[in-house]
Structures are given as C-alpha cells and as structure tokens.
XYZ file of C-alpha atoms in Angstrom:
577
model
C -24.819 70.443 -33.732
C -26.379 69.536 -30.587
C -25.421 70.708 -26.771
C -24.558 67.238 -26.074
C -22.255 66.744 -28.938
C -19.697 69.563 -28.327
C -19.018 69.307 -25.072
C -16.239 66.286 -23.569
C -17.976 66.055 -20.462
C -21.436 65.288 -21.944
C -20.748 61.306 -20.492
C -20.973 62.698 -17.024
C -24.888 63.221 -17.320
C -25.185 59.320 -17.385
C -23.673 59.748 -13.716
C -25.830 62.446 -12.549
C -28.480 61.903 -9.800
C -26.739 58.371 -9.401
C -23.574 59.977 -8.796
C -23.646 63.377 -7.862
C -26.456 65.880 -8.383
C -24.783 69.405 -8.746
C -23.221 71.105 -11.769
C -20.139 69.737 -11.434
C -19.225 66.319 -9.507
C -16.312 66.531 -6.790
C -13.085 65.284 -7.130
C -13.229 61.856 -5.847
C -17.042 61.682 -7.500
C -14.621 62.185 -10.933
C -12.450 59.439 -9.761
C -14.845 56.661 -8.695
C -16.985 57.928 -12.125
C -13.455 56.330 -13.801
C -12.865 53.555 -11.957
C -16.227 52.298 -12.775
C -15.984 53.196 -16.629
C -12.308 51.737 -16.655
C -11.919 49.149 -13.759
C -9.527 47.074 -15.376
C -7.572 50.179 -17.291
C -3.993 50.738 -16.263
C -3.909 54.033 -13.833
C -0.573 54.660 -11.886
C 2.695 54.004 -13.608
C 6.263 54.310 -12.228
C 9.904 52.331 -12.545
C 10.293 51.626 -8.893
C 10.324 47.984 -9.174
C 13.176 45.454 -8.545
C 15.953 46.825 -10.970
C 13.736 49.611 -12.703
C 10.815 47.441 -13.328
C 8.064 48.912 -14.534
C 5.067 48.331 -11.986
C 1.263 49.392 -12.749
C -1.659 49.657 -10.660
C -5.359 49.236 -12.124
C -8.169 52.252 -11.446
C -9.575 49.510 -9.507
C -6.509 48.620 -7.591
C -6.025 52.222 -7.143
C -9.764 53.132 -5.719
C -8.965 50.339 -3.442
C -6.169 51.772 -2.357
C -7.811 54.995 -1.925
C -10.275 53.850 -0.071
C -8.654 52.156 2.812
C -6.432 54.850 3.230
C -9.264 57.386 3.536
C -11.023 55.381 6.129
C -7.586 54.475 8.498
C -7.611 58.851 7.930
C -11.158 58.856 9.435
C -10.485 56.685 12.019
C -7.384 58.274 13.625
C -9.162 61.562 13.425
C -9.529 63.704 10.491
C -12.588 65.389 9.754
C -14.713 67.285 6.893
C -11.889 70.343 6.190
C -9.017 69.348 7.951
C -5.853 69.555 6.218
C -3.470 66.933 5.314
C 0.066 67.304 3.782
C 2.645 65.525 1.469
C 5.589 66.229 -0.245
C 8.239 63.741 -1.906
C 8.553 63.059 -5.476
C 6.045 62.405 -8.172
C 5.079 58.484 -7.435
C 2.023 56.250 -7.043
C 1.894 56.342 -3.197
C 2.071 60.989 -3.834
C -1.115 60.410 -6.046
C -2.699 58.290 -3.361
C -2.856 60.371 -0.444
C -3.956 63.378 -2.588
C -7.128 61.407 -3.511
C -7.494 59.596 0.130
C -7.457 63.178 1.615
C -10.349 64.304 -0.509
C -12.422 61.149 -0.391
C -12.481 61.525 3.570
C -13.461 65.184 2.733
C -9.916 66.601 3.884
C -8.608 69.733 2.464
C -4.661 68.160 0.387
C -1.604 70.760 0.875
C 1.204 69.444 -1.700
C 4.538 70.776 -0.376
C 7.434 71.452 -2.341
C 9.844 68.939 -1.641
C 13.001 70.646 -3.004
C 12.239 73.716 -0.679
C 14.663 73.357 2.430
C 13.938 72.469 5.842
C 12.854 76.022 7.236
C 10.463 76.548 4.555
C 9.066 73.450 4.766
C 8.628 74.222 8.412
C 7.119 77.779 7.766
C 4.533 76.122 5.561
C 3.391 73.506 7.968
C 3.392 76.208 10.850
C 1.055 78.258 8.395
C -0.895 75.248 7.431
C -1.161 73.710 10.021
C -1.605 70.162 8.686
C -2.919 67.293 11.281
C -1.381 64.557 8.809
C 1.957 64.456 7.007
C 2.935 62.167 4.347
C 6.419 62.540 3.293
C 9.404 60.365 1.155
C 12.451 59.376 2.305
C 14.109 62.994 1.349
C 12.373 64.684 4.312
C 10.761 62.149 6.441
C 13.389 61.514 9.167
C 13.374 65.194 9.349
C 10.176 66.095 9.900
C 9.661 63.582 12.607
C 11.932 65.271 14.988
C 9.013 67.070 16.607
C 7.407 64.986 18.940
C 4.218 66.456 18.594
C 3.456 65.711 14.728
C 1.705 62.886 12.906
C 4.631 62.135 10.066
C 4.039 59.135 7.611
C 6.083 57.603 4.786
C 5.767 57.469 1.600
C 8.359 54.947 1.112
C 8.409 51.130 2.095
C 11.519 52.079 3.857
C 9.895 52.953 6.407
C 7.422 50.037 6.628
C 5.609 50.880 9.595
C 4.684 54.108 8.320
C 4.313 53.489 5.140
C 1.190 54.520 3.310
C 0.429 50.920 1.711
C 0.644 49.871 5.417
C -1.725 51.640 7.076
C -5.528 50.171 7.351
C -7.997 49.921 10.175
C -10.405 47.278 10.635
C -14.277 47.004 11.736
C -16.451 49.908 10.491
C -15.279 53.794 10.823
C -18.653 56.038 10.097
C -17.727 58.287 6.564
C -17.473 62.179 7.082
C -19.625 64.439 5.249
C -18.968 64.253 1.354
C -17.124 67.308 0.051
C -19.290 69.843 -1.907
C -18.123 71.224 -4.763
C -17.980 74.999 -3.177
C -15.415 73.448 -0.593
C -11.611 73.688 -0.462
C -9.996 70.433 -2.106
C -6.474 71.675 -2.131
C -4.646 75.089 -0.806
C -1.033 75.691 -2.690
C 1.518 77.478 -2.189
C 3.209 79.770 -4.223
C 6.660 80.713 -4.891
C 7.725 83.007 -1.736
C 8.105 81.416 0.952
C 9.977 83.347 3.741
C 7.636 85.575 5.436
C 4.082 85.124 5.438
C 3.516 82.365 2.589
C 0.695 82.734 0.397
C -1.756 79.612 -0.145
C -3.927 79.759 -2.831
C -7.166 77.794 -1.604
C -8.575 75.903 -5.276
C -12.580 74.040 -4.557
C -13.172 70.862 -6.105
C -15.408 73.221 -9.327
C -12.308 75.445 -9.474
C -10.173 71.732 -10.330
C -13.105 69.635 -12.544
C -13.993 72.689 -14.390
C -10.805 73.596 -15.398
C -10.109 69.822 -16.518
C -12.953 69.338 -18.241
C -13.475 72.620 -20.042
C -9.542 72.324 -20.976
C -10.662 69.183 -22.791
C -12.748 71.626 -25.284
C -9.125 72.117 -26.792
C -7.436 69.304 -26.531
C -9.052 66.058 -26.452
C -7.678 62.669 -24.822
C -8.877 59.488 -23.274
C -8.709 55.966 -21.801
C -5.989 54.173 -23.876
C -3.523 57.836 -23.480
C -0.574 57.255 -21.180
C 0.324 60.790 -19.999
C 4.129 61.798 -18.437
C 3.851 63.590 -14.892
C 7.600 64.106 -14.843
C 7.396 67.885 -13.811
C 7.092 67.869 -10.046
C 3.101 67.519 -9.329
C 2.967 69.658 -6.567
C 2.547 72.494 -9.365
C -0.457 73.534 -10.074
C 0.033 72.999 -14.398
C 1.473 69.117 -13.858
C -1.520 68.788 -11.347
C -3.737 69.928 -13.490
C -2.700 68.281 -17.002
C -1.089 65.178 -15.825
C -2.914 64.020 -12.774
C -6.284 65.412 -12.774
C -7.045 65.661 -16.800
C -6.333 61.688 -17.156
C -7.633 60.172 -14.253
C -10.936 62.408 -15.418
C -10.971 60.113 -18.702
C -9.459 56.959 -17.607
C -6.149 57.234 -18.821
C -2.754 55.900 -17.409
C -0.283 58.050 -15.497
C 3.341 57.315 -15.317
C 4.884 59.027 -12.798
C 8.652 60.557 -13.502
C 10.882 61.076 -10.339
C 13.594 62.467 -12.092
C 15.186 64.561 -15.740
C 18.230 62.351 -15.384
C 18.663 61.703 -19.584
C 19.120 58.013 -18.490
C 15.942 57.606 -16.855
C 13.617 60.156 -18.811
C 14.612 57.852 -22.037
C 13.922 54.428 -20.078
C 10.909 55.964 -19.518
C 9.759 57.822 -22.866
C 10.464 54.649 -24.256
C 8.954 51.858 -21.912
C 6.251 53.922 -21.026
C 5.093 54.536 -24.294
C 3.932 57.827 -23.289
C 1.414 59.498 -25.610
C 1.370 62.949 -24.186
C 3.910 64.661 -22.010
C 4.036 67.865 -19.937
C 7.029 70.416 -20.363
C 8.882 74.016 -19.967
C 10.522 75.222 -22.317
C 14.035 74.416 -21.097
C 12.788 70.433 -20.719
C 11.956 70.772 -24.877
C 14.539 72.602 -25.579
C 17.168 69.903 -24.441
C 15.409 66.982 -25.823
C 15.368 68.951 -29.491
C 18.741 70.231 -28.835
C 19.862 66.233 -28.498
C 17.490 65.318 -31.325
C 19.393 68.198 -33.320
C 23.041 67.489 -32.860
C 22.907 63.626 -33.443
C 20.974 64.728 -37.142
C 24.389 67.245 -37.719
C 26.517 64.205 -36.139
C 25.669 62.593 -39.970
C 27.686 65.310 -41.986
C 25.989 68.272 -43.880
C 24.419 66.213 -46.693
C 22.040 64.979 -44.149
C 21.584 67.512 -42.275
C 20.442 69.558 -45.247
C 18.172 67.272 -46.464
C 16.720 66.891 -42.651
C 16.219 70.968 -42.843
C 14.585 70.466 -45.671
C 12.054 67.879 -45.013
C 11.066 69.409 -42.222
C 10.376 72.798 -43.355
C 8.426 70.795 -46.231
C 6.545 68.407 -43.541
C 5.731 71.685 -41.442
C 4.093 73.395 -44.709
C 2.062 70.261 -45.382
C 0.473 70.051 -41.462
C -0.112 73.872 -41.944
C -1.691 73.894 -45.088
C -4.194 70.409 -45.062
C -4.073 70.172 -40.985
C -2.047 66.118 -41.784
C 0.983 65.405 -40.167
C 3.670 63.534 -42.458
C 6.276 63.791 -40.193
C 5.705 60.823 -38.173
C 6.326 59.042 -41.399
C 9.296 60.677 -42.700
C 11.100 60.847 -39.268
C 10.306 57.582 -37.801
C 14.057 56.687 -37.195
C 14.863 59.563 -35.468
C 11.676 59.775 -33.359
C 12.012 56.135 -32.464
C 15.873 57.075 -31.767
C 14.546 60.274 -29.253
C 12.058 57.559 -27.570
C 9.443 60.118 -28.304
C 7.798 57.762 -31.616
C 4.740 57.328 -29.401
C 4.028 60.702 -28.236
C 0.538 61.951 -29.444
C 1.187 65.502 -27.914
C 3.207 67.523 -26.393
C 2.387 70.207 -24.289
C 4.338 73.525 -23.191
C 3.664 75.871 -20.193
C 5.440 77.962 -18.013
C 6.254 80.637 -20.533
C 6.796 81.288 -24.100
C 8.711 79.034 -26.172
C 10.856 80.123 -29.768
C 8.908 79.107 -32.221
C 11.816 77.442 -33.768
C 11.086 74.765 -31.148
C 7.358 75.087 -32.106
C 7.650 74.562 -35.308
C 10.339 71.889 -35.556
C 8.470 69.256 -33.095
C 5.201 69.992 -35.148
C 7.360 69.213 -38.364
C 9.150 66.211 -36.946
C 5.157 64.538 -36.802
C 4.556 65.540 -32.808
C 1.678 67.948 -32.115
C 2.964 70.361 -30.131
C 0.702 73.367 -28.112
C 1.011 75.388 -25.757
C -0.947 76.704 -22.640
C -1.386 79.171 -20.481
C -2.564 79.539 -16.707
C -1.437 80.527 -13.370
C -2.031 79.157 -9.862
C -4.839 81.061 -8.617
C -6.521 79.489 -11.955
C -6.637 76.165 -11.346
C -4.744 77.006 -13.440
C -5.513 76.233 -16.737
C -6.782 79.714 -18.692
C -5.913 78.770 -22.426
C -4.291 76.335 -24.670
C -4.057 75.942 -28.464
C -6.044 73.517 -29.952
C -3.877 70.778 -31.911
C -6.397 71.358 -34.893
C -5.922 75.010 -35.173
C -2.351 76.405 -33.288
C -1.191 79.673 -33.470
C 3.059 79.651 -32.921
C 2.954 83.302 -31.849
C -0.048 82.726 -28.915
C -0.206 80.540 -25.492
C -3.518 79.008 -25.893
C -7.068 79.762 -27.233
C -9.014 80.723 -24.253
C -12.569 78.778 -23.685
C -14.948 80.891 -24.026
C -18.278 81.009 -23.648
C -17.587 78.996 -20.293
C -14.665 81.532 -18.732
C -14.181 85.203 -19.735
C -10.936 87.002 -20.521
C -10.403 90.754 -20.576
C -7.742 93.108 -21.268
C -6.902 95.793 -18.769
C -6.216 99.663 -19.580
C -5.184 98.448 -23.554
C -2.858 100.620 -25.073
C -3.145 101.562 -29.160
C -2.045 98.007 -29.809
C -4.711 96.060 -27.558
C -1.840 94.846 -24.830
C -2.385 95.579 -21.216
C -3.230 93.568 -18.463
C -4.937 89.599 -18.342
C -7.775 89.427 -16.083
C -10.083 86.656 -16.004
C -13.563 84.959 -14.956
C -14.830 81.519 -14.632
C -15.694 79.049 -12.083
C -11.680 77.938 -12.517
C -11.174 81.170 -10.700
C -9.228 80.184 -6.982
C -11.575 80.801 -3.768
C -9.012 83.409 -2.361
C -5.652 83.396 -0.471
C -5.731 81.250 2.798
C -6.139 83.244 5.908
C -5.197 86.527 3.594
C -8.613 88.181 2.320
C -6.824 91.382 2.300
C -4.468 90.609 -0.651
C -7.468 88.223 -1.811
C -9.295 91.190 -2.381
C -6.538 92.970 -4.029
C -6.063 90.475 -6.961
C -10.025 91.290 -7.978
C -11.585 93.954 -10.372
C -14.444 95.862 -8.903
C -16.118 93.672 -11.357
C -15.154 90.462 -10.160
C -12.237 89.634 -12.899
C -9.152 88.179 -11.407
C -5.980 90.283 -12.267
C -3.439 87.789 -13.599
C -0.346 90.526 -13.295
C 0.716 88.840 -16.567
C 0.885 91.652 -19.857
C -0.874 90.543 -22.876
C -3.653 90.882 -26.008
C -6.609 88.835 -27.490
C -6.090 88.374 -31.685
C -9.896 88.456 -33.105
C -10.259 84.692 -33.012
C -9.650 84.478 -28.847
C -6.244 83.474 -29.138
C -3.714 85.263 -26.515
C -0.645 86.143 -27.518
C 1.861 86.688 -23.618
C 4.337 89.526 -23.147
C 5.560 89.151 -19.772
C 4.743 89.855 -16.370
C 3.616 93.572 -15.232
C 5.998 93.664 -12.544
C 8.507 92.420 -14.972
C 8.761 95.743 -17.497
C 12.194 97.206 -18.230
C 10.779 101.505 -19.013
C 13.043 103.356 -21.442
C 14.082 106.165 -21.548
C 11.586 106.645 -24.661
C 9.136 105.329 -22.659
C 8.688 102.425 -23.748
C 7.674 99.045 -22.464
C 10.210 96.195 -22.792
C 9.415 92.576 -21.386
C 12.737 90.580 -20.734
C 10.391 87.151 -21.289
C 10.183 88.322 -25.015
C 14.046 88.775 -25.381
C 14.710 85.815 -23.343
C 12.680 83.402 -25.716
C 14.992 85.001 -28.709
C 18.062 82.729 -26.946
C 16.381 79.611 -26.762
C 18.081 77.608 -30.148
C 21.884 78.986 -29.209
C 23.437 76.238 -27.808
C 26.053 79.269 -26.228
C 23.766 80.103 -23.393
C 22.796 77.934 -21.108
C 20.744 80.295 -18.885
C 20.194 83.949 -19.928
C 18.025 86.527 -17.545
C 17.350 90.058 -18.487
C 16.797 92.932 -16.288
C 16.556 96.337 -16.544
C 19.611 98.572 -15.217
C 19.588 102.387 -14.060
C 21.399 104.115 -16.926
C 21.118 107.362 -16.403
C 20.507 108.281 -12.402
C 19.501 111.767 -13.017
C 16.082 110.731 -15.158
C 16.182 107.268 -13.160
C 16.021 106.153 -17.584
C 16.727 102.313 -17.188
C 18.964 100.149 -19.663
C 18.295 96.497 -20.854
C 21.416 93.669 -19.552
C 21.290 90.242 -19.697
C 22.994 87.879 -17.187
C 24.442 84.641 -18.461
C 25.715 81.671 -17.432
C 27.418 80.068 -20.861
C 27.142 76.465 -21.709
C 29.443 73.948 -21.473
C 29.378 74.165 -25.287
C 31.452 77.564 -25.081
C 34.761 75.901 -23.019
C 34.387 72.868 -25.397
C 35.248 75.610 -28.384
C 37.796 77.094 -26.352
C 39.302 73.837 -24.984
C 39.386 74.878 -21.529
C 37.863 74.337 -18.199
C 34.976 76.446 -16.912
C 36.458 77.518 -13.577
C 39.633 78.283 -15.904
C 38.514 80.865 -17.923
C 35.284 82.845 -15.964
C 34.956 85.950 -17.336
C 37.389 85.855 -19.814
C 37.411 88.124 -22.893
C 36.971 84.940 -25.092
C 33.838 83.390 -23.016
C 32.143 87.326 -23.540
C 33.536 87.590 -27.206
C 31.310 84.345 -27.945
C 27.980 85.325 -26.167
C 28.509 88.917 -27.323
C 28.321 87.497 -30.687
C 24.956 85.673 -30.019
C 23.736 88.980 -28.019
C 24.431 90.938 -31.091
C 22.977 88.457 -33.144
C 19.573 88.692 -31.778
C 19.520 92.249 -30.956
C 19.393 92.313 -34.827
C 16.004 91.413 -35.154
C 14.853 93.250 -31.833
C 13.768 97.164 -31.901
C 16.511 99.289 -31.209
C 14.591 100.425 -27.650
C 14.894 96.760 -26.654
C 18.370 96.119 -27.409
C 20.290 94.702 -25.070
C 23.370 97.118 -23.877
C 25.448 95.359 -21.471
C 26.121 91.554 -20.676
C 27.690 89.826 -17.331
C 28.599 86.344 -17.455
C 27.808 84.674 -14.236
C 30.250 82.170 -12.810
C 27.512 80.104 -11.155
C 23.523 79.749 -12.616
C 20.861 81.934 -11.243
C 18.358 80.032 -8.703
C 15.581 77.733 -10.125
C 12.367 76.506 -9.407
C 11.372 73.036 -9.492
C 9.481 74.078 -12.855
C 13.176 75.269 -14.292
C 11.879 78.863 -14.038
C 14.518 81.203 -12.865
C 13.751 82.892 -9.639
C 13.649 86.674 -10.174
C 15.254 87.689 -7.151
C 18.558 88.585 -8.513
C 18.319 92.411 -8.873
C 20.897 94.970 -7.897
C-alpha cells in the first residue's frame, strides 16, 4: 500500500503550495481548504430559531461570516498574537469568533462559562484579553468595567452583537499565523490562585485532528453533536475541529435537558456524538428501563439478542444490531448515530458492550489538555472494551514510566500534538517534561503488545495500603456505573491506622432518586437513614465481590447533597478530609 493511501489527510497535498506550504496548514488554512471543497455543505447547526427551529448556516455562509468579523477585529485594533476571549454556550455565533480570532492571526481564550464571576475575572486579569465576546449569562456583567471591550453573543444585545459588527472600505490583513504560533491558550481546572493556561499552536490542533482520523474515519455528509461544553479541550477537538477539517456539519447543543437533547438527536440526525460516561450512562439507563417497562418475556429475549448481536460484531467485525433494534433505537432518537464516542474516563464495559450490541459503534479515547488533546482512541474496526484508545504511532510516541512487574506506571508522551508550555509559567512547563522531552501525563497506565492502552487512574489519585499496594478509586468507581442505586459515588482513601499512616478505601455517595422511590419517602426525609445505607451497602458489597480484597471498599458515607462537578460531569476532587 502506498504513502498516499493510508493516510486521511493525503487530500491536503492538492492544497499545498496553493494553500499553505509547511507541514501542516494553520487553522483557518484547514477551514477555507473546506469551504472550498464543500461550499454549499451544511456547517453550523443549532435550534435557536423562532419556536426551536432548526437554523443552518453553509461553510460558505460561515467563511463569510468569518471573514467580516476578522477584518471589523483588525480594524478596531487587534494584531498578530493578541488575545481575544469568549465564553457562553456552545452556538454558531461561539464557533465564529473562535475562527475570526485566528484568521486575523489572534491568539482565542475559551472561558468557562459556568465558572462564577471572580474566576472569570481572575482569568481575564491573567489573560489579559483586548476583546471579549460573551452570551447573555455573563455579558451585562462583564461590562461593568469601563475600561473593557465586551461584545455579545446574543441578538439581545443588537448593537453588540457579533452578526452586527462589520467595517467598511479596506482594513490591511495582519501577518498570517504560522503553524509554530499560539492559536488558543486554555485553561485548566483550578482556578483560584495563579490559573494555569495551557498555550496549544495551530500543529499542536491540525495534527492531532488529522492523525486522530487514522482511527476513526468521518467526512462531509457526518453531522457531529457538540453538546459537551466546547470550551474543553476533547469537544474542541472531536466536535469542532475534526468536522470542520472534513466538511462535515456541526450541531451545536446548549443544553442535557432530556427534552431538548431528544429534539435534537432526533432532528438533527446526528451521526456521531461526543460523551462522558455519566451522559451514556443515562441515555442507556432510559433505553434500559422502557425495554423492562414490557414485562420479563421481553426483556429476556432483549438480553438475549443482544448478547447474540454483540458475539456476531465481535466475531465477523458486522453489526446486526441496527437491524434487530431498530424500534428501540428509533424510540432513543439515536437510529442515526454512526458512532459514539467516550472520553473523560473509563466507562463499564457493560455500557461498552451493550451500545456496540444495540448496532451503535461505540469507542473510546483518551487525551488530556496539554495534548491537544487527543493521545488515543479505539478504532471502530478493531476495539478493545478493557483499553481507552489505540495510540497512533509511528506519528506520536507513548512510553511508560518506572513500570512495575506488570508494565503499569506512568503515561508520558511525544508528538507534535504535544502543548507549547504553560502561559507565562515555564517553571511548571518545565516540570511536566522528561529529560528526554516526553510529556508526563500524571495519568497511571500500560501498553498491551498491539499499542492499545489500557487507564488506571491518576498518579496523584492512588489510595497505598497497608500491603502496599496501589489502588486507583477510577477503577472501583467504573464498577458502579449500571446500579441505578448510586447516583454519584467518589472514592478516597482514609487514614486507618495513624500510627503506620496505613490508609483505608471509602466511598462517598449521593443515592439516586431510585432508592426513596423503593422506600416511598422523600429524600430530605430520610438522609442518612439505616434503610438508604442498607441499600447502597448492598451494592458496595456487591461489587467488592469481584474486587481484590486490598481494594475493598471498608466504609461508606452517604452525602446529603452531590459532590461538585465540572462542566464535563467529572467530579471535582477537592473533597478530602
């Protein structure tokens, strides 16, 4: 097989020296390469329009848009590596500032809009943006200083308002980004203190998009779901950079209300969607209870097909499911979806194996922010349920740190994906680095023979017996993810014994609704009551069944209000005692 042949970005040399003329085009060089392969090919998508209609724009349309947005950002004074700023929900006008900051050869900082006001504020102080673009949520706020350039992402505010803005006569073009310089800097979870921005070139974003495509391939005619917020770096990457690099069509989810994701599952037609494993885990979870809703006889012979279908796409690589689960795809408003994709940790292969049965391919992936951030994914042709992603070698380089007997230790990494450093911090840049040059992921794992990489946890995560032994909470947390009990379960290690400083394994939980249902009872009625901890210390034991005795859980609280999210639906791990 040829060079050309294996390789998804093998069109782009039909572009080169017309183009761009470096190894690997820019950003906007990827965008206007699109919009003249696709012109007339639907782009943005969102359900903003009088009564929730849907409304499209065309990659021409769009570039258009771009375009006169980049030049009114020229005119009224940004230059070659100053930084502009937005945050608001995922939406057509969010995607168009990102790219009319980079085509007028601006650095883009995407701000978490469900951060509150003083961290917003400590972020812009450290950024130091000379342009904001904001949605209704936090525009009227950050307008109350005098002295800063705010703009709206919202026809509310019309005179303001992105769509709005345009200047007339001729405004001379900055330099053109190279690919070497800073496209975007974001920041990551922390944000009190001295934030830390990871600074991501235009090669750290294209090569990571297009060297993802080695495992999974899409293209114009896809229609991909950005419903995770896009200001993270996996939606980012997957959901707005990977399909406007191949012409397909974005639609742009502001919200998980079950209302609105199903309007827009179905309408949308989506073909591949983005997820956590909490977002999966409640669609299936719906998907599972209206199949028991039809009485046992069903049920069973649901379980059984599916275990059957799943055997089939393992054995001959073909997918029945589609076929034999139309009805309740087609119910789920997921009938169209190609692929599904799962990052941000680990999920039960239950849930693996069930979507993959029920005729969706399902994969997962693996990354981190200072990646660009994508570092792995299964391929849809060849998955492995027990790993995060094939990495893609020859063109990046993953290495194990200090392996124990078993091969696990720490993930460190190489590639051209790899972030620029930490703005304004080359201190703790240098500190994430090999002497080598490998970045150190802090994330505990191993590579099987075949390059797949199978995730433990996080170093800094570790629960140490009193055997000495490593335990990662991630691994015992994925164990809970099918009992409909637990709505949110976090486990920590605890000091058990003070004189050897020995540590314990407890798990904080915050039951389901499911639980008072059983017990016919209000939530704030019974908190903490011997029946609520009777039920999840029946799961708890359940699954500490199949776990090694050394990373058995040995205590339980139940938690009258959740633990803290992120806008991914991680749990913040700041809870410890």
């Amino acid at each position: 097989m040829s060079d050309k042949e294996i390789h998804p970005w093998t069109f782009l040399d039909s572009y080169r020296g017309k183009i761009f003329n470096t190894k690997w085009p820019t950003f906007p060089q990827v965008f206007t390469i699109s919009a003249d392969r696709y012109p007339g090919s639907p782009c943005f998508t969102d359900f903003d329009g009088p009564d929730g209609a849907k409304r499209t724009l065309t990659y021409s349309q769009v570039l258009t848009n771009i375009k006169k947005l980049a030049k009114w950002m020229t005119a009224n004074g940004i230059k070659k590596g100053d930084k502009i700023a937005v945050t608001g929900r995922n939406s057509p006008e969010w995607g168009t500032v990102y790219l009319a900051a980079l085509f007028a050869s601006g650095i883009i900082v995407p701000l978490d809009y469900a951060l509150h006001d003083n961290e917003i504020e400590n972020l812009i102080e450290t950024a130091r943006p000379k342009i904001i673009f904001a949605d209704e949520d936090k525009y009227d706020t950050l307008r109350r200083n005098p002295g800063r350039q705010v703009y709206s992402l919202s026809p509310k505010y019309p005179e303001t308002f992105i769509y709005n803005l345009e200047t007339a006569g001729d405004v001379p073009e900055n330099q053109p980004a190279e690919p070497d310089d800073v496209a975007a800097i974001l920041f990551t979870s922390g944000t009190t203190g001295t934030p830390k921005g990871v600074m991501l070139t235009h090669e750290n974003f294209i090569s990571d998009c297009y060297i993802a495509q080695s495992n999974f391939h899409h293209g114009n005619g896809d229609v991909f779901y950005a419903l995770l917020p896009i200001h993270h770096a996996y939606t980012m990457q997957a959901a707005f950079i990977n399909p406007l690099s191949t012409g397909a069509e974005i639609v742009f989810g502001k919200s998980m209300a079950v209302s609105r994701l199903m309007k827009e599952l179905r309408e949308g037609k989506i073909t591949v969607m983005l997820g956590v494993p909490l977002l999966y885990n409640k669609l299936l979870a719906g998907i599972t209870k209206g199949i028991r809703e039809k009485g046992p006889l069903v049920a069973g012979l649901m379980k059984f097909l599916m275990g059957l279908s799943y055997m089939i796409k393992k054995l001959t690589g073909k997918n029945p499911g589609k076929v034999l689960f139309k009805a309740v795809l087609q119910q789920a408003n997921i009938y169209t979806l190609r692929v599904a994709i799962c990052g941000g940790g680990p999920l039960s292969s239950g849930v693996f194996k069930a979507y993959n049965a029920a005729g969706i391919n399902f994969i997962q992936g693996y990354g981190l922010t200072e990646t660009s951030p994508i570092l792995a994914l299964n391929p849809v042709e060849h998955f492995k349920i027990e790993s995060v992603g094939k990495d893609f070698y020859p063109y990046e380089e993953i290495k194990i740190l200090n392996p124990d007997k078993e091969g696990t230790g720490e993930i460190a990494v190489k590639g051209p994906m790899v972030m620029k450093g930490y703005y304004n911090m080359p201190e703790e840049t240098a500190k994430m680095f090999t002497e080598d040059g490998f970045l150190k992921t802090g994330d505990i794992g191993k590579l099987d023979s075949e390059h797949y990489l199978v995730l433990c946890g996080r170093a800094k995560n570790i629960i140490v017996t009193s055997g000495g032994k490593n335990v990662y909470p991630e691994e015992i947390e994925d164990a809970f993810q099918l009992y409909d009990d637990i709505q949110q379960i976090t486990v920590q290690g605890y000091i058990e014994d003070q004189n050897t400083l020995s540590e314990g394994i407890e798990a904080l939980v915050y039951p389901s609704d499911e639980v008072f249902n059983k017990l016919g009872v209000k939530r704030e009625e019974m908190f903490a009551s011997d029946d609520v901890k009777e039920i999840i210390q029946g799961d708890v034991d359940a699954v500490n069944k199949t776990l090694q005795p050394y990373a058995r859980i040995s205590r339980i609280e139940i938690l009258e209000k959740p633990l803290a999210m992120t806008t991914t639906l991680k749990v913040k791990r700041n809870y410890r005692k």
